[in-house]
Amino acid sequence: MGVLDALLDRSVIPGYSSLGFRLRAAGWSVDDPAPGSLTGRTVVVTGATSGIGAAIAEGAVALGAHAILVGRRRARADAVAAGIVERFPGARVSVEPGDVSAAEQVRDLAARLAEYPVDALVHNAGVLPPERTASADGHELSLATHVLGPIALTELLLPQLAQSADARVVFMSSGGMYTAELPVDDVDYRRGEYRGARAYARSKRVQTALVPFLADRWGPAGVMVAGMHPGWVDTPGVDDALPRFARFAGPLLRSPVQGADTAVWLLAIDPVPPTGGFWHDRRQRPEHYLDGTRFDETARRRVAEQMRTMVEEEYLR
Ligand SMILES: NC(=O)c1ccc[n+]([C@@H]2O[C@H](COP(=O)([O-])OP(=O)(O)OC[C@H]3O[C@@H](n4cnc5c(N)ncnc54)[C@H](OP(=O)(O)O)[C@@H]3O)[C@@H](O)[C@H]2O)c1
């Protein structure tokens, strides 16, 4: 499986598609999380009102977890929760609405989540803004949604995560991040012509670059941190943001359950995966493929320092 697996990773179209998933999944039977492996655990999933996030929440419930669904649309979250309970009678599914890009809402959400134990957190909420959009706090929206809010929420939930015997945090990135440089001198995308797909890739690059840094930061609290990408997945988000791509790639796109597979696996597999890695289809993957997008540790530290300052001064004050 090793050579085929590596070839799939480098050949984007077959690798990221449902074909890649099916080829890799053929070798996975020994690697599935054990039934009931999330029993007694509470898993918070952001962006659980749609697509991959709804499938992650359901996958966690299928393994016994109490899932807490986070999203901006309360009615949609309630509908997803009701669907999960219908398919898994007796399952515990909670809804806590919130906008993870906005500092005040992140603080409010964390205060409500303080009522629960939290063993795992999946930062899955994602946006691809068609035009430059400012978050409630004036940041470029994809940076606020994918990076600032998730780091702040994890910091605020750290006391609960530290009490878990096996705390795990997963960041849902995108294979698109491979095409982006680390925007060390313009994290908020204030310079140059704004393109939504570019902003998305840049923010997912920042998110992925910070995973090793956050693994070190949260390691003393016993938290495993993982970044991952799901491949190309047929979701309302892709239909909305990339309609031409969705039409072109149509039959090749993965199902939401396939896109959710690695996140659920990272939450549930025993033993706990090594912290600080970047994953796709249940295997660690390189952080870089293209020479032009490599960065050094100084650049990583500079971006981490900027994110730390923004989170501390705006989200955690
Ligand atoms: N689909 C793909 O091919 C693909 C590929 C690579 C990576 N991804 C990543 O996978 C994740 C899920 O994507 P998807 O395709 O399932 O997209 P989707 O169908 O658009 O779902 C996105 C989810 O994020 C939530 N969300 C967006 N902004 C939010 C905010 N500020 N606060 C809270 N929730 C927010 C949305 O809920 P509300 O509208 O209710 O807030 C929705 O539940 C994203 O991070 C995306 O970047 C997807």
PDB file of C-alpha atoms and ligand atoms in Angstrom, residues 46-53 70-74 76 98-102 123-127 141 145-146 172-176 200 204 229-238 245 253, ligand 1:
ATOM      1  CA  THR A  46     -17.544  23.433  14.714  1.00  0.00           C
ATOM      2  CA  GLY A  47     -19.196  23.849  11.344  1.00  0.00           C
ATOM      3  CA  ALA A  48     -21.402  20.877  12.203  1.00  0.00           C
ATOM      4  CA  THR A  49     -24.488  22.294  10.477  1.00  0.00           C
ATOM      5  CA  SER A  50     -23.404  21.123   7.028  1.00  0.00           C
ATOM      6  CA  GLY A  51     -21.225  18.844   4.922  1.00  0.00           C
ATOM      7  CA  ILE A  52     -18.114  17.377   6.496  1.00  0.00           C
ATOM      8  CA  GLY A  53     -18.792  18.743   9.988  1.00  0.00           C
ATOM      9  CA  VAL A  70     -21.439  24.421  16.753  1.00  0.00           C
ATOM     10  CA  GLY A  71     -22.520  26.631  13.861  1.00  0.00           C
ATOM     11  CA  ARG A  72     -24.090  30.015  13.241  1.00  0.00           C
ATOM     12  CA  ARG A  73     -27.458  28.647  12.068  1.00  0.00           C
ATOM     13  CA  ARG A  74     -29.357  27.369  15.104  1.00  0.00           C
ATOM     14  CA  ARG A  76     -29.874  23.995  10.837  1.00  0.00           C
ATOM     15  CA  GLY A  98     -21.846  30.510  17.705  1.00  0.00           C
ATOM     16  CA  ASP A  99     -19.732  32.339  15.171  1.00  0.00           C
ATOM     17  CA  VAL A 100     -16.155  31.128  15.651  1.00  0.00           C
ATOM     18  CA  SER A 101     -14.698  34.067  13.722  1.00  0.00           C
ATOM     19  CA  ALA A 102     -15.929  36.716  16.174  1.00  0.00           C
ATOM     20  CA  HIS A 123     -12.101  23.012  14.185  1.00  0.00           C
ATOM     21  CA  ASN A 124     -13.994  22.296  10.992  1.00  0.00           C
ATOM     22  CA  ALA A 125     -15.905  25.569  10.377  1.00  0.00           C
ATOM     23  CA  GLY A 126     -14.797  26.984   7.045  1.00  0.00           C
ATOM     24  CA  VAL A 127     -15.484  29.782   4.589  1.00  0.00           C
ATOM     25  CA  LEU A 141     -12.777  36.520   7.389  1.00  0.00           C
ATOM     26  CA  THR A 145     -12.631  31.642  10.911  1.00  0.00           C
ATOM     27  CA  HIS A 146      -9.822  29.149  10.316  1.00  0.00           C
ATOM     28  CA  MET A 172      -9.594  20.822   9.262  1.00  0.00           C
ATOM     29  CA  SER A 173      -7.344  22.370   6.644  1.00  0.00           C
ATOM     30  CA  SER A 174      -7.389  21.946   2.887  1.00  0.00           C
ATOM     31  CA  GLY A 175      -5.106  20.464   0.237  1.00  0.00           C
ATOM     32  CA  GLY A 176      -5.399  23.927  -1.335  1.00  0.00           C
ATOM     33  CA  TYR A 200      -8.748  30.590   1.730  1.00  0.00           C
ATOM     34  CA  LYS A 204      -5.340  27.219   5.611  1.00  0.00           C
ATOM     35  CA  HIS A 229      -7.192  17.769   4.827  1.00  0.00           C
ATOM     36  CA  PRO A 230     -10.254  15.854   3.626  1.00  0.00           C
ATOM     37  CA  GLY A 231      -9.653  15.668  -0.129  1.00  0.00           C
ATOM     38  CA  TRP A 232     -12.376  17.005  -2.447  1.00  0.00           C
ATOM     39  CA  VAL A 233     -15.791  16.541  -0.912  1.00  0.00           C
ATOM     40  CA  ASP A 234     -19.296  17.039  -2.259  1.00  0.00           C
ATOM     41  CA  THR A 235     -20.779  19.552   0.206  1.00  0.00           C
ATOM     42  CA  PRO A 236     -23.047  22.613   0.128  1.00  0.00           C
ATOM     43  CA  GLY A 237     -19.919  24.696   0.750  1.00  0.00           C
ATOM     44  CA  VAL A 238     -18.217  23.493  -2.438  1.00  0.00           C
ATOM     45  CA  PHE A 245     -15.356  23.016  -9.864  1.00  0.00           C
ATOM     46  CA  LEU A 253     -15.980  14.158  -5.321  1.00  0.00           C
TER      47      LEU A 253
HETATM   48  N1  LIG B   1     -15.554  20.208   0.720  1.00  0.00           N
HETATM   49  C1  LIG B   1     -14.287  20.136   0.360  1.00  0.00           C
HETATM   50  O1  LIG B   1     -13.935  19.650  -0.737  1.00  0.00           O
HETATM   51  C2  LIG B   1     -13.221  20.630   1.292  1.00  0.00           C
HETATM   52  C3  LIG B   1     -11.889  20.521   0.863  1.00  0.00           C
HETATM   53  C4  LIG B   1     -10.891  20.950   1.710  1.00  0.00           C
HETATM   54  C5  LIG B   1     -11.200  21.447   2.946  1.00  0.00           C
HETATM   55  N2  LIG B   1     -12.492  21.556   3.343  1.00  0.00           N
HETATM   56  C6  LIG B   1     -12.768  22.122   4.666  1.00  0.00           C
HETATM   57  O2  LIG B   1     -13.683  21.325   5.360  1.00  0.00           O
HETATM   58  C7  LIG B   1     -14.462  22.121   6.255  1.00  0.00           C
HETATM   59  C8  LIG B   1     -15.931  21.868   6.035  1.00  0.00           C
HETATM   60  O3  LIG B   1     -16.241  22.249   4.708  1.00  0.00           O
HETATM   61  P1  LIG B   1     -17.568  21.815   3.953  1.00  0.00           P
HETATM   62  O4  LIG B   1     -17.155  21.570   2.555  1.00  0.00           O
HETATM   63  O5  LIG B   1     -18.293  20.802   4.728  1.00  0.00           O
HETATM   64  O6  LIG B   1     -18.317  23.234   3.950  1.00  0.00           O
HETATM   65  P2  LIG B   1     -19.819  23.694   4.215  1.00  0.00           P
HETATM   66  O7  LIG B   1     -20.777  22.703   3.713  1.00  0.00           O
HETATM   67  O8  LIG B   1     -19.895  25.095   3.719  1.00  0.00           O
HETATM   68  O9  LIG B   1     -19.831  23.745   5.783  1.00  0.00           O
HETATM   69  C9  LIG B   1     -19.128  24.752   6.460  1.00  0.00           C
HETATM   70  C10 LIG B   1     -19.588  24.775   7.875  1.00  0.00           C
HETATM   71  O10 LIG B   1     -18.850  25.811   8.556  1.00  0.00           O
HETATM   72  C11 LIG B   1     -19.781  26.561   9.315  1.00  0.00           C
HETATM   73  N3  LIG B   1     -19.255  27.900   9.497  1.00  0.00           N
HETATM   74  C12 LIG B   1     -18.785  28.757   8.553  1.00  0.00           C
HETATM   75  N4  LIG B   1     -18.379  29.894   9.131  1.00  0.00           N
HETATM   76  C13 LIG B   1     -18.581  29.733  10.461  1.00  0.00           C
HETATM   77  C14 LIG B   1     -18.354  30.561  11.578  1.00  0.00           C
HETATM   78  N5  LIG B   1     -17.825  31.767  11.450  1.00  0.00           N
HETATM   79  N6  LIG B   1     -18.679  30.104  12.807  1.00  0.00           N
HETATM   80  C15 LIG B   1     -19.217  28.876  12.955  1.00  0.00           C
HETATM   81  N7  LIG B   1     -19.448  28.036  11.935  1.00  0.00           N
HETATM   82  C16 LIG B   1     -19.142  28.475  10.701  1.00  0.00           C
HETATM   83  C17 LIG B   1     -21.086  26.508   8.536  1.00  0.00           C
HETATM   84  O11 LIG B   1     -22.168  26.621   9.403  1.00  0.00           O
HETATM   85  P3  LIG B   1     -23.100  27.912   9.579  1.00  0.00           P
HETATM   86  O12 LIG B   1     -23.318  28.504   8.219  1.00  0.00           O
HETATM   87  O13 LIG B   1     -24.311  27.343  10.244  1.00  0.00           O
HETATM   88  O14 LIG B   1     -22.323  28.794  10.496  1.00  0.00           O
HETATM   89  C18 LIG B   1     -21.054  25.073   8.033  1.00  0.00           C
HETATM   90  O15 LIG B   1     -21.567  24.207   9.024  1.00  0.00           O
HETATM   91  C19 LIG B   1     -14.040  23.566   5.990  1.00  0.00           C
HETATM   92  O16 LIG B   1     -13.076  23.973   6.933  1.00  0.00           O
HETATM   93  C20 LIG B   1     -13.418  23.496   4.615  1.00  0.00           C
HETATM   94  O17 LIG B   1     -12.465  24.514   4.415  1.00  0.00           O
HETATM   95  C21 LIG B   1     -13.513  21.168   2.527  1.00  0.00           C
END
